[in-house]
Tab-separated table of C-alpha atoms and ligand atoms in Angstrom:
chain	number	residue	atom	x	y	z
A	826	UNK	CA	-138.517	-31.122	2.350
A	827	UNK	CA	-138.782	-34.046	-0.827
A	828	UNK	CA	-142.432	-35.175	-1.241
A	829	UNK	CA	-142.657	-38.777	-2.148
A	830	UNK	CA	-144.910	-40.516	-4.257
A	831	UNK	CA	-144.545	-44.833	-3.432
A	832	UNK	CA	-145.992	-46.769	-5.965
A	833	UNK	CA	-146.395	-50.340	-4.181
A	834	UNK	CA	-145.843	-49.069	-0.572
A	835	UNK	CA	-146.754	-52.491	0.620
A	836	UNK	CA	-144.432	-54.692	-0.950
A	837	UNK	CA	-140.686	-55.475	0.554
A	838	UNK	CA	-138.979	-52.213	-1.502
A	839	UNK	CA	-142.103	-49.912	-0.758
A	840	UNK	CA	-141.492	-51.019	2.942
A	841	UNK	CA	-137.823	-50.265	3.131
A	842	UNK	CA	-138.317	-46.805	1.446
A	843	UNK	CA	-140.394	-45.971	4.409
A	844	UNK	CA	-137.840	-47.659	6.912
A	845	UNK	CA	-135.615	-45.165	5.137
A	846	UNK	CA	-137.565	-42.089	4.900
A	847	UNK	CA	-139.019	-42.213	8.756
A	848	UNK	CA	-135.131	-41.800	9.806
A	849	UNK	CA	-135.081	-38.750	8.209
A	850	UNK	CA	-138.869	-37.098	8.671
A	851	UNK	CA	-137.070	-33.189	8.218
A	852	UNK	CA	-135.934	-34.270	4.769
A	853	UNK	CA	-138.814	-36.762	2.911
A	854	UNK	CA	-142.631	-36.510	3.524
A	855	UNK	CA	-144.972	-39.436	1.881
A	856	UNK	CA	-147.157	-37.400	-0.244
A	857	UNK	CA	-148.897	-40.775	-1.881
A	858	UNK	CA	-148.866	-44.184	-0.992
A	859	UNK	CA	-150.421	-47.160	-3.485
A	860	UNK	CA	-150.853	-50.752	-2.875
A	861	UNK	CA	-152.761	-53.375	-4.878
A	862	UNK	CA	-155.636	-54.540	-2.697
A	863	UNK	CA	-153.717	-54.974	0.698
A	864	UNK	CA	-156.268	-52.975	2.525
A	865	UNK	CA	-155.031	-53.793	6.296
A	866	UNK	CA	-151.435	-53.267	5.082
A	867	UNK	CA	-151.940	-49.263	3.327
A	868	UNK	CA	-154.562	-48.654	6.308
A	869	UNK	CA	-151.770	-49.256	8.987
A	870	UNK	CA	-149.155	-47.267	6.379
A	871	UNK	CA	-151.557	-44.269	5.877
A	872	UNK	CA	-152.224	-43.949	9.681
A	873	UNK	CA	-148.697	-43.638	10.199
A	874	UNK	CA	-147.051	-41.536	7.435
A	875	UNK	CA	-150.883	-39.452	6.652
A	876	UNK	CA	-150.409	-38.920	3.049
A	877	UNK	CA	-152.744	-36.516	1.000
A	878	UNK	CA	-153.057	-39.725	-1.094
A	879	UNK	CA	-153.449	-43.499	-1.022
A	880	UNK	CA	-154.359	-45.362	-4.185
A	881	UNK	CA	-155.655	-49.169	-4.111
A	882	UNK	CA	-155.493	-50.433	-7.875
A	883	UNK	CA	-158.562	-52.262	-7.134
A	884	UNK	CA	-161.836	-50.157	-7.001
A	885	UNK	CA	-163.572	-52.945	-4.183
A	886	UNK	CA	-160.425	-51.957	-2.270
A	887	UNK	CA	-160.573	-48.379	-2.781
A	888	UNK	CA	-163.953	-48.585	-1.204
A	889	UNK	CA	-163.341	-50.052	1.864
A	890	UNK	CA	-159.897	-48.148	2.443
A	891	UNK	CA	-161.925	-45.208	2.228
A	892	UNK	CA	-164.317	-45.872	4.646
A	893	UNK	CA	-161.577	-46.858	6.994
A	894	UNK	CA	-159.565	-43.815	6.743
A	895	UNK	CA	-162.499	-41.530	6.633
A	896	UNK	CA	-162.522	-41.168	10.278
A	897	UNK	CA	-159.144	-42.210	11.050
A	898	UNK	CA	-157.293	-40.177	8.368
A	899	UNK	CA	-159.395	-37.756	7.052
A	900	UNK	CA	-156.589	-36.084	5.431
A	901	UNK	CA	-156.090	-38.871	2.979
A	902	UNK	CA	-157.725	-38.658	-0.474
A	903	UNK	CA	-158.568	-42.065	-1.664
A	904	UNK	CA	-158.413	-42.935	-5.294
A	905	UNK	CA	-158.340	-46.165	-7.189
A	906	UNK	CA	-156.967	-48.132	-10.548
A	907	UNK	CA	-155.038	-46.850	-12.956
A	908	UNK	CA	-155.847	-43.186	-13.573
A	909	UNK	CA	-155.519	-42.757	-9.592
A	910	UNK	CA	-152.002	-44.437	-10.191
A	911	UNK	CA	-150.860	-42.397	-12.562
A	912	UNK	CA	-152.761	-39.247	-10.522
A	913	UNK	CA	-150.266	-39.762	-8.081
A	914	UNK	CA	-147.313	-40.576	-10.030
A	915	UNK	CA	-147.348	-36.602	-11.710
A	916	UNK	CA	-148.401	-34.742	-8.206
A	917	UNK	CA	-147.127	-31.394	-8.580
A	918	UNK	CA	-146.165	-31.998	-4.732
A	919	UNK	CA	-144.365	-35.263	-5.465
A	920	UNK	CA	-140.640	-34.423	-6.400
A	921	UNK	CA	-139.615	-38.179	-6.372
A	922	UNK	CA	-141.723	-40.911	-7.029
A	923	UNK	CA	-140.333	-44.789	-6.120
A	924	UNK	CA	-141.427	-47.186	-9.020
A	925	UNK	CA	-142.150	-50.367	-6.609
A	926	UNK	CA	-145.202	-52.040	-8.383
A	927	UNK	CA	-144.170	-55.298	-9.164
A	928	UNK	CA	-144.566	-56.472	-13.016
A	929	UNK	CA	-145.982	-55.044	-16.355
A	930	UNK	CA	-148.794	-53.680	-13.957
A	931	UNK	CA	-146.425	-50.867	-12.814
A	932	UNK	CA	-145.461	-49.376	-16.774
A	933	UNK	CA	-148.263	-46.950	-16.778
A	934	UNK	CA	-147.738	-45.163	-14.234
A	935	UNK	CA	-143.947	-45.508	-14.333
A	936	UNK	CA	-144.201	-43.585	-17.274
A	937	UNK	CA	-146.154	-41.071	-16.304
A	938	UNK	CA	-143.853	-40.221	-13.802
A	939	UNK	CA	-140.947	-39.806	-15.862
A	940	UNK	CA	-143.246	-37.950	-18.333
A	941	UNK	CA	-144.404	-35.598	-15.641
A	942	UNK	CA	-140.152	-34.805	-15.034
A	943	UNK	CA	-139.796	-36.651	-11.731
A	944	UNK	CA	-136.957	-38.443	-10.343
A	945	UNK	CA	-138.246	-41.704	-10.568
A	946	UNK	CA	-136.161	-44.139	-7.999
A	947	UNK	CA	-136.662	-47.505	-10.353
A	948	UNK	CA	-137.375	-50.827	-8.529
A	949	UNK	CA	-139.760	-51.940	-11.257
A	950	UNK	CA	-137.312	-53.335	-13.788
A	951	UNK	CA	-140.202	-55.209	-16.084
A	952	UNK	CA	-141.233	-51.476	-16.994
A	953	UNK	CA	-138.074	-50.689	-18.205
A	954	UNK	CA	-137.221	-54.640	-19.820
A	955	UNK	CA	-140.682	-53.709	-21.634
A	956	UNK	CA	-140.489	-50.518	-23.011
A	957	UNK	CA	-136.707	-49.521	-22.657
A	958	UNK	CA	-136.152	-47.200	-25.311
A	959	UNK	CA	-140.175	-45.610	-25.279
A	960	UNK	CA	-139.234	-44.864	-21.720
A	961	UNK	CA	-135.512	-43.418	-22.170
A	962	UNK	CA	-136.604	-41.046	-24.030
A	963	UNK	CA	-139.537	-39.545	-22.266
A	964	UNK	CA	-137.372	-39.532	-19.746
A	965	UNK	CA	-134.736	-37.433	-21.891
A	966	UNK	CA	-137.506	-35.142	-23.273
A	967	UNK	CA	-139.225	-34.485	-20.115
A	968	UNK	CA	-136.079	-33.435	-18.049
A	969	UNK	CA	-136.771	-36.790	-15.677
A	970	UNK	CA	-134.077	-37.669	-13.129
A	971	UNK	CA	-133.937	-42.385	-13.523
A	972	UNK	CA	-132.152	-43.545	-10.601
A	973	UNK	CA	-131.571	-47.288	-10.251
A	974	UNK	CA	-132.703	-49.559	-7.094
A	975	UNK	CA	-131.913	-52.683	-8.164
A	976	UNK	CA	-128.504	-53.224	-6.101
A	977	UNK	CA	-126.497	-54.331	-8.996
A	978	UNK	CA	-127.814	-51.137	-11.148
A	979	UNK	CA	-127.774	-48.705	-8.120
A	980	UNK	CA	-124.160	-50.351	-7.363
A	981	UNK	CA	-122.783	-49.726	-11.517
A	982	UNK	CA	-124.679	-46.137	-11.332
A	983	UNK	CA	-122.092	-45.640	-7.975
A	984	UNK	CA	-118.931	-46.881	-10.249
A	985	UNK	CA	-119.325	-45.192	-13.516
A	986	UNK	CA	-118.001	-42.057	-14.458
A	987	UNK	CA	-120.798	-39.151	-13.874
A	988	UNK	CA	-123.599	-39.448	-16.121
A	989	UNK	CA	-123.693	-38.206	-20.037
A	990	UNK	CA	-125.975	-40.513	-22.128
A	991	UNK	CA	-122.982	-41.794	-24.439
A	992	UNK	CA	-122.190	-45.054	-25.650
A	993	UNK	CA	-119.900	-47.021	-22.756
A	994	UNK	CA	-116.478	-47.317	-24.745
A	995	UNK	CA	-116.981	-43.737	-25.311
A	996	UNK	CA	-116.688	-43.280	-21.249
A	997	UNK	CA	-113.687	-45.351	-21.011
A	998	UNK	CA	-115.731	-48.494	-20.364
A	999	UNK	CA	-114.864	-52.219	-21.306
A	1000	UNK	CA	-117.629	-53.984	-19.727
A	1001	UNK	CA	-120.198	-54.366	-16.829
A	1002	UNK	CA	-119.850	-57.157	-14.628
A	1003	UNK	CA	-123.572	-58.164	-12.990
A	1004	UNK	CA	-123.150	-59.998	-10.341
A	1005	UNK	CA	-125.993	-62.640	-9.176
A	1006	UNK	CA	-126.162	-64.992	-5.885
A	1007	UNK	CA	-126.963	-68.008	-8.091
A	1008	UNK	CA	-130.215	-68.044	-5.874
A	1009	UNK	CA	-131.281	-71.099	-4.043
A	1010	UNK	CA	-130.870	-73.803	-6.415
A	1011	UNK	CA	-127.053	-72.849	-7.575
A	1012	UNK	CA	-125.996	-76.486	-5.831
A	1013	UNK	CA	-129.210	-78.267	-6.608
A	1014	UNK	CA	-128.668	-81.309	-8.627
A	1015	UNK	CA	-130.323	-80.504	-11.868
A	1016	UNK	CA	-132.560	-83.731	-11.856
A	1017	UNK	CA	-134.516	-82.261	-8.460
A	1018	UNK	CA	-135.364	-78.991	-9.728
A	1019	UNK	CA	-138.752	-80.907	-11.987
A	1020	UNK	CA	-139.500	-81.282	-8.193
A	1021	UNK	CA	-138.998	-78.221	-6.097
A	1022	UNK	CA	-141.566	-76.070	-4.147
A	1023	UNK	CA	-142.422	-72.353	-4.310
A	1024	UNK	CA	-141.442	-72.177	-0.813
A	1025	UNK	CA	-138.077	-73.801	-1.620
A	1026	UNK	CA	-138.037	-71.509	-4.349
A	1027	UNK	CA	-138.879	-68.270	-2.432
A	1028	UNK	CA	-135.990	-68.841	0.355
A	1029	UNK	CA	-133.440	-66.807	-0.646
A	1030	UNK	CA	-130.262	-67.104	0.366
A	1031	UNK	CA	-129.220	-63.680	1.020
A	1032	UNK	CA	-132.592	-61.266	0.173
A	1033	UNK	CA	-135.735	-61.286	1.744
A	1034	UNK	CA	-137.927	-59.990	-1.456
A	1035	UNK	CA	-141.750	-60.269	-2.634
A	1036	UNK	CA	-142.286	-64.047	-4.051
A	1037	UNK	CA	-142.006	-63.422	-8.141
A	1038	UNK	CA	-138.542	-61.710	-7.984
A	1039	UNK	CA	-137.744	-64.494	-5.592
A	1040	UNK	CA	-138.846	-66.973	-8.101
A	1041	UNK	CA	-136.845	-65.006	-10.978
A	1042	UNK	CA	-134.126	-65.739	-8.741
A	1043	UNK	CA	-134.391	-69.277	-8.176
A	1044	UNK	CA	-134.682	-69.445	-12.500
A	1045	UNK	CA	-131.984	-66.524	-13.104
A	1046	UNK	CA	-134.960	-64.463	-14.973
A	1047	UNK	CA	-134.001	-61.913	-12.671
A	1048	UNK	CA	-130.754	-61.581	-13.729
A	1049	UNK	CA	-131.698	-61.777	-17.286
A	1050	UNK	CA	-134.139	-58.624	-16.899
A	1051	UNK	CA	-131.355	-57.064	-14.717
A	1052	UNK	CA	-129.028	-57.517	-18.146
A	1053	UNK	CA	-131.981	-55.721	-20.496
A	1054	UNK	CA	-132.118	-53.447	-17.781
A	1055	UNK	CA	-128.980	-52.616	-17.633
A	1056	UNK	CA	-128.451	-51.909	-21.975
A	1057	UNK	CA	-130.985	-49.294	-21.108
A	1058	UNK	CA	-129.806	-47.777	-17.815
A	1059	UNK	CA	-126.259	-47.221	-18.937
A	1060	UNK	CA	-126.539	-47.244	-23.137
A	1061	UNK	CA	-124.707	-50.713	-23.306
A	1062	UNK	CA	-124.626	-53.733	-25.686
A	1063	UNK	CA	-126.023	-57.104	-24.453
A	1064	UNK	CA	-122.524	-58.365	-25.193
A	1065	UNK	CA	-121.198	-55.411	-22.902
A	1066	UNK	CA	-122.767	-56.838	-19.379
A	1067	UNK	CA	-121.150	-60.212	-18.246
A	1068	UNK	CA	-123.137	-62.091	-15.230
A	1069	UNK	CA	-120.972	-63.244	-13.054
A	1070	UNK	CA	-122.120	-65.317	-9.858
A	1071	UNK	CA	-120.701	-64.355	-6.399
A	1072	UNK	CA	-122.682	-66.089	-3.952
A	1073	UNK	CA	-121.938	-63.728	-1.133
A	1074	UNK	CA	-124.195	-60.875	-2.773
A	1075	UNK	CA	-121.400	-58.017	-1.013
A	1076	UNK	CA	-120.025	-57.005	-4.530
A	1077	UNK	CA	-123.290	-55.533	-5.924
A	1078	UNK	CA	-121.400	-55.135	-9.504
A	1079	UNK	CA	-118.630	-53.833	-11.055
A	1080	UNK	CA	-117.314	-51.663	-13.796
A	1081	UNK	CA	-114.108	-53.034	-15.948
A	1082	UNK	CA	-112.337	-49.807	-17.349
A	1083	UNK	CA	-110.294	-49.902	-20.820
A	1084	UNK	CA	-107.194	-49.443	-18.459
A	1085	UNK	CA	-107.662	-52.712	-16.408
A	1086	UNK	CA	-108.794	-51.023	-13.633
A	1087	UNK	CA	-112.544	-52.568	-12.160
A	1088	UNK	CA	-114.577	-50.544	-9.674
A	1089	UNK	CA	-116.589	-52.430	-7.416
A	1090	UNK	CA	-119.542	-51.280	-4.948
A	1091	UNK	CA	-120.070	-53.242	-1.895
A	1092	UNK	CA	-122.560	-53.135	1.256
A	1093	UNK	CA	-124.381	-55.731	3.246
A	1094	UNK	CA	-127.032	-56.871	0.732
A	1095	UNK	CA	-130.073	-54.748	1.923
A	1096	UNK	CA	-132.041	-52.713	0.293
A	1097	UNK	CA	-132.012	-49.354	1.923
A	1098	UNK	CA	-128.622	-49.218	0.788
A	1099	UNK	CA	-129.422	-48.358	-2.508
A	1100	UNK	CA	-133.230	-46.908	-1.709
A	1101	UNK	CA	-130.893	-44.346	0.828
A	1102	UNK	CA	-128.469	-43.883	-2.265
A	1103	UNK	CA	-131.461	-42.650	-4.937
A	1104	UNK	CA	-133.246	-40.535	-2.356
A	1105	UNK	CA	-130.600	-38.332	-1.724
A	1106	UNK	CA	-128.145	-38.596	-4.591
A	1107	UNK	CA	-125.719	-36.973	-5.189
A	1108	UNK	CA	-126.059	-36.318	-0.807
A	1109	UNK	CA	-125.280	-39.560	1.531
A	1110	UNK	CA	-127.892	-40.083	4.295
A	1111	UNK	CA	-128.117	-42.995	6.863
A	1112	UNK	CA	-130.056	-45.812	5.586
A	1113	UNK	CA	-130.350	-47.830	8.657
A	1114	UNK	CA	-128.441	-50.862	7.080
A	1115	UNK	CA	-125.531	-52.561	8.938
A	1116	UNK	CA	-121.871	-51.734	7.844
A	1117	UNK	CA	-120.748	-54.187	6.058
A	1118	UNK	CA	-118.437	-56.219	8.422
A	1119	UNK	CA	-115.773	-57.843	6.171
A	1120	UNK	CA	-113.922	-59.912	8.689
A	1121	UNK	CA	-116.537	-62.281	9.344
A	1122	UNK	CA	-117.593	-61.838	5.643
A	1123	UNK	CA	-114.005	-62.796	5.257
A	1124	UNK	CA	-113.947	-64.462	1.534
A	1125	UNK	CA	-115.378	-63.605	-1.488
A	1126	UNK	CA	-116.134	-66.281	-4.617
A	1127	UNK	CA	-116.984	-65.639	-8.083
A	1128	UNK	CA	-117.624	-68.105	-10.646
A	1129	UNK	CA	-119.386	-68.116	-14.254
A	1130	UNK	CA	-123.237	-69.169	-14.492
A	1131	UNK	CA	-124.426	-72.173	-16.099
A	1132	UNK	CA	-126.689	-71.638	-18.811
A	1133	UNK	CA	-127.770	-75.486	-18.970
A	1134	UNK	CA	-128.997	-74.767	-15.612
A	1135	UNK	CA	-130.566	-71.445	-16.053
A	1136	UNK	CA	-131.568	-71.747	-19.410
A	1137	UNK	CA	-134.161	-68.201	-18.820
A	1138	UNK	CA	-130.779	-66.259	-18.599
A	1139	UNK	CA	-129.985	-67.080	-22.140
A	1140	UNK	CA	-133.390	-66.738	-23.464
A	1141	UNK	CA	-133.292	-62.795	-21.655
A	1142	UNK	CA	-129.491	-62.395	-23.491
A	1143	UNK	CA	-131.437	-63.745	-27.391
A	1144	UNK	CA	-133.937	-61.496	-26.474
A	1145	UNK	CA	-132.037	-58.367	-26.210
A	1146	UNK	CA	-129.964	-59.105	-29.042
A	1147	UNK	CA	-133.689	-59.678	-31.136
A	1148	UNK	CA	-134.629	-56.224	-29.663
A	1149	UNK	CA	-138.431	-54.552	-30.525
A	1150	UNK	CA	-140.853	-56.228	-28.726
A	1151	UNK	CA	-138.918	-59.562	-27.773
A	1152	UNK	CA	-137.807	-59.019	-24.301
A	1153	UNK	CA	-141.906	-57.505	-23.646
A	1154	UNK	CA	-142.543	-60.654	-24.915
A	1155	UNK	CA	-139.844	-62.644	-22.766
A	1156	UNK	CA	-141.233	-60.398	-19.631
A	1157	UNK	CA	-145.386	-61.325	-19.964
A	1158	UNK	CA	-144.273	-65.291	-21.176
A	1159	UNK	CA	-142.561	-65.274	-17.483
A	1160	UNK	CA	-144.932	-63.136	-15.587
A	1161	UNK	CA	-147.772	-65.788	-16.413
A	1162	UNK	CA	-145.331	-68.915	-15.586
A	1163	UNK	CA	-143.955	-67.773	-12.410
A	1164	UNK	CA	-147.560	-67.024	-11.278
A	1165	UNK	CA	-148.787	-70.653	-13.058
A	1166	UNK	CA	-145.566	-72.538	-10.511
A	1167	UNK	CA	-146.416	-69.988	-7.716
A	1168	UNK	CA	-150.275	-70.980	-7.808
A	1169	UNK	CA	-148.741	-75.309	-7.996
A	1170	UNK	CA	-150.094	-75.243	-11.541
A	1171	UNK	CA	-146.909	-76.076	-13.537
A	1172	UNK	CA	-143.157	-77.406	-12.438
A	1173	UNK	CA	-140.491	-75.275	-11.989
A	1174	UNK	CA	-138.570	-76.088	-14.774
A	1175	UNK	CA	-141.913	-75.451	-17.008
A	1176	UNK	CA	-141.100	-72.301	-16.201
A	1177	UNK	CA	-137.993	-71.828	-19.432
A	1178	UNK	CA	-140.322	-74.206	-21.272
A	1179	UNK	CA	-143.000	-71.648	-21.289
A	1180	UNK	CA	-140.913	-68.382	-22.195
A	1181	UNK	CA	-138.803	-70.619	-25.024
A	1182	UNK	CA	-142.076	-71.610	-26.758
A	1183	UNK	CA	-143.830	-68.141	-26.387
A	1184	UNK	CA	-140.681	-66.534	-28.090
A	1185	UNK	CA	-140.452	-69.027	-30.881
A	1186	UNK	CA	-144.147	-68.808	-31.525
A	1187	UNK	CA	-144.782	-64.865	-31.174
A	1188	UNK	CA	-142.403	-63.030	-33.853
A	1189	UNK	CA	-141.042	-59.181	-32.669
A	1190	UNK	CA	-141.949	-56.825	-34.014
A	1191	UNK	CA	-140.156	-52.956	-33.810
A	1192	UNK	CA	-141.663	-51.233	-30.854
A	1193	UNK	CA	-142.616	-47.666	-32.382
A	1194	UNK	CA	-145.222	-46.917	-29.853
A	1195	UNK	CA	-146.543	-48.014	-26.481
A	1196	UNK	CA	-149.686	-50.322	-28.241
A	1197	UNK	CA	-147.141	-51.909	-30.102
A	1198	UNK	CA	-145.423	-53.129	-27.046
A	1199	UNK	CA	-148.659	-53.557	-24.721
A	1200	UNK	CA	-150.396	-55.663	-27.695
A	1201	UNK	CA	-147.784	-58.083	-27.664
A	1202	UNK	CA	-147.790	-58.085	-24.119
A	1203	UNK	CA	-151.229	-59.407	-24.643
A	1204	UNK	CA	-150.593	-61.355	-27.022
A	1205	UNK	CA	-147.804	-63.682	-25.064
A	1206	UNK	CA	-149.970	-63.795	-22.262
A	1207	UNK	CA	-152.503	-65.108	-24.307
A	1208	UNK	CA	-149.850	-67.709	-25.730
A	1209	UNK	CA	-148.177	-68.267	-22.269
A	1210	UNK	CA	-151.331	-69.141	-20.601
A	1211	UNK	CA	-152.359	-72.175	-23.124
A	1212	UNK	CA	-148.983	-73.358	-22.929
A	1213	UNK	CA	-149.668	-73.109	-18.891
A	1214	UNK	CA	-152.844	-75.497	-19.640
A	1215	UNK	CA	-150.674	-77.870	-21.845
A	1216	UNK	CA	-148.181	-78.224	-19.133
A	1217	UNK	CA	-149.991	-78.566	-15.904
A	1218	UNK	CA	-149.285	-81.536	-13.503
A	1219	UNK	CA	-146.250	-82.282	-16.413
B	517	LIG	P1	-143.727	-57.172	-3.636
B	517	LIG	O1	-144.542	-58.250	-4.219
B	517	LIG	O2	-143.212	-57.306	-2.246
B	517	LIG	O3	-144.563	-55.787	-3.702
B	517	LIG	C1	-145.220	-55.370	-4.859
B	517	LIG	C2	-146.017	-54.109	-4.631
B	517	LIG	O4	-146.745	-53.816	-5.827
B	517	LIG	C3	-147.071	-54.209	-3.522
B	517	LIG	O5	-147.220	-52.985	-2.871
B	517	LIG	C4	-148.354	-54.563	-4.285
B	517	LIG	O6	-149.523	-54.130	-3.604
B	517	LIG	C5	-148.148	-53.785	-5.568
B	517	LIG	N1	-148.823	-54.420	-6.702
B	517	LIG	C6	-148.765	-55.734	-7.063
B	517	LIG	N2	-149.531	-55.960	-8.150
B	517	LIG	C7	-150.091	-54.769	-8.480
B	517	LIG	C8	-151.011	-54.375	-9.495
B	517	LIG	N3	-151.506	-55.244	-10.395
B	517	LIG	N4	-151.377	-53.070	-9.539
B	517	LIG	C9	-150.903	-52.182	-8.644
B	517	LIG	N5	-150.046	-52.512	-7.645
B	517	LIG	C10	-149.644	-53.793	-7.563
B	517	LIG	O7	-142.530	-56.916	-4.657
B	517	LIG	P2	-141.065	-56.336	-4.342
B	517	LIG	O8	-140.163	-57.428	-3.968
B	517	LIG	O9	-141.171	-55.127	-3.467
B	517	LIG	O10	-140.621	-55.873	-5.812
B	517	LIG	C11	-141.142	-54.707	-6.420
B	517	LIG	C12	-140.339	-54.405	-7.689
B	517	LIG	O11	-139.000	-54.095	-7.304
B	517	LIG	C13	-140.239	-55.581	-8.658
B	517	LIG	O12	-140.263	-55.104	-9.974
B	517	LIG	C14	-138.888	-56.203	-8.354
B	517	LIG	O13	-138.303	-56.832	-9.471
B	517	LIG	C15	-138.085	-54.954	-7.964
B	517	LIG	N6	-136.953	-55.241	-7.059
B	517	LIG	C16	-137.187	-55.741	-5.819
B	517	LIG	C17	-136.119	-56.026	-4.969
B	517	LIG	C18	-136.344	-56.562	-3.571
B	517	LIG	O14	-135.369	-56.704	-2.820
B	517	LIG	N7	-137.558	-56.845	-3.146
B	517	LIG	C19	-134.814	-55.799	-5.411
B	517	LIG	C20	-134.614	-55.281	-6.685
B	517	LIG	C21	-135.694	-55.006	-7.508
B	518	LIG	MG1	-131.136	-56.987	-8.419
């Protein structure tokens, strides 16, 4: 029996992972569950799975889960903010812990995890675009097990060659092909997107997510972060992983070998698929997703992305070349404009306006240690958010 720690239970990967885990109760029990300040939402969750721990990061909503749960759930220990984040993250009980916070907010405790030698199942890509080679190593020197969620990561974990920390020519590799749905504006005439909602924006054409990845994938931020992301993951040059859009979203990615040959993974885009994968890797268990049915699938298109259009994927690409703390930088610049255009404070094509003008006004800087990277966090939020004040209604 796996105990399993959920950092952001309530969101749409902390959901699936218990979808996934309650299909097999003899293998995983939830030995923490966190949420932000969705009190209803980890109530219902703790009554159901009873873990020894739930964590709100809020202490108002720590409060009142615990007074909730003291009769109905006795067994659950409430805790709140940070420290009971990271509390639960390095459980001696917890033998996997699922990084599902969304944003910077989840690097703390992300790295505790892999500090404390867990397999950490990795949803929460900004921890890793933020602090990619801090975190590689503790992983490396604490003996933790990094398995990758995101579906195009999860999908080049499945097609490379087994695991050994070298360079990718090194394993026979030529590239990494990341493949992207375009999101909902890849037909939109360029001239309407000034124009277009958060709800347009958050309709997904394929993936039913929580509303800032959706928004990274209306801009192509996502698959920027997915690109840093993916230098760390699997040791590769930026000029090593190629984005290239297939609108279907059944190819999750592929891996081009020195010999011509390409290895593709495919599935019907949901998540369990790769949630199922990273539980029980290197086992197979049900995930509860459909089989992927390619006759009425029946075509698959791939074309190259447009960089006029989705400027943020270029910025993400200068930004891993730069290296240090540019793409931390890149990360808070859009954290603060996606929630300025999710809030109706700024236009959704302020969005690249914001994260160009943060980068070209806040210089990196190597990141040697965590306050190097967390103090230019701050400082690009700082930046981000007058730029937000120049820019609203614009
Ligand atoms: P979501 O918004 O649905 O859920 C986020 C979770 O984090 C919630 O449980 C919320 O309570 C918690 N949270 C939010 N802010 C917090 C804070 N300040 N402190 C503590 N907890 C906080 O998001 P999601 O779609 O589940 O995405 C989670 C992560 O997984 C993101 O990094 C995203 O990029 C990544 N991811 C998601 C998908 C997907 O299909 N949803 C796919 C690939 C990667
Ligand atoms: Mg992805």
């Amino acid at each position: 029996m796996k105990g399993v720690t959920i950092l952001g239970a309530t969101g749409s990967i902390g959901v699936s992972t218990l979808e996934v885990m309650a299909r097999h109760p003899e293998r995983y029990r939830a030995v923490a569950l966190t949420a932000h300040r969705d009190v209803e939402g980890l109530y219902r969750q703790c009554l159901q799975f009873r873990p020894a721990y739930a964590v709100m990061a809020e202490e108002a909503a720590a409060a009142q889960l615990a007074s909730r749960l003291k009769v109905a759930c006795p067994e659950t220990r409430v805790l709140a903010g940070t420290a009971g984040l990271e509390e639960v993250a390095t459980l001696p009980e917890a033998d996997c812990v699922m990084a599902a916070i969304v944003g910077a907010a989840g690097l703390l405790p992300t790295l505790a995890a892999a500090r404390a030698g867990k397999r950490v199942l990795l949803a929460n890509k900004e921890a890793l675009v933020m602090a990619g080679r801090l975190f590689m190593d503790e992983v490396r020197d604490h003996g933790a097990e990094l398995l990758p969620i995101d579906s195009e990561h999860n999908a080049i974990f499945q097609c490379l060659p087994p695991r050994d920390g070298c360079a990718l020519a090194a394993r026979g590799v030529r590239r990494i092909l990341l493949t992207s749905s375009g999101g909902p504006f890849l037909r939109r005439r360029v001239e309407e997107l000034a124009t277009v909602t958060p709800e347009e924006a958050c309709a997904h054409p394929n993936w039913a997510m929580g509303r800032k990845i959706s928004v990274d994938s209306a801009t192509m931020m996502n698959k920027g972060l997915e690109v840093i992301e993916a230098c760390w993951l699997f040791a590769a040059a930026p000029d090593e992983v190629a984005v290239v859009i297939h609108p279907q979203s059944v190819v999750h990615s592929m891996v081009e070998y020195v010999d011509g040959s390409v290895l593709a993974q495919l599935a019907s885009p949901d998540m369990r698929v790769p949630i199922a994968h990273a539980l029980a890797w290197p086992e197979r268990i049900e995930s509860g997703a459909e089989t992927l049915d390619l006759f009425a699938v029946a075509r698959l298109d791939f074309e190259p992305p447009d960089l006029e259009r989705f400027p943020c994927l270029a910025y993400a690409y200068e930004a891993a070349r730069r290296g240090g703390t540019a793409a931390a930088i890149l990360n808070a610049a859009n954290e603060v404009a996606v929630a300025a255009f999710l809030a109706g404070e700024i236009a959704f094509t302020a969005i690249p306006r914001v994260i160009a003008a943060t980068l070209d006004a806040l210089p990196a800087r190597t990141a040697a240690a965590l306050s190097d990277i967390l103090d230019d966090d701050r400082a690009a939020r700082e930046h981000a958010r007058d730029l937000v004040r120049r820019y609203k209604g614009s």
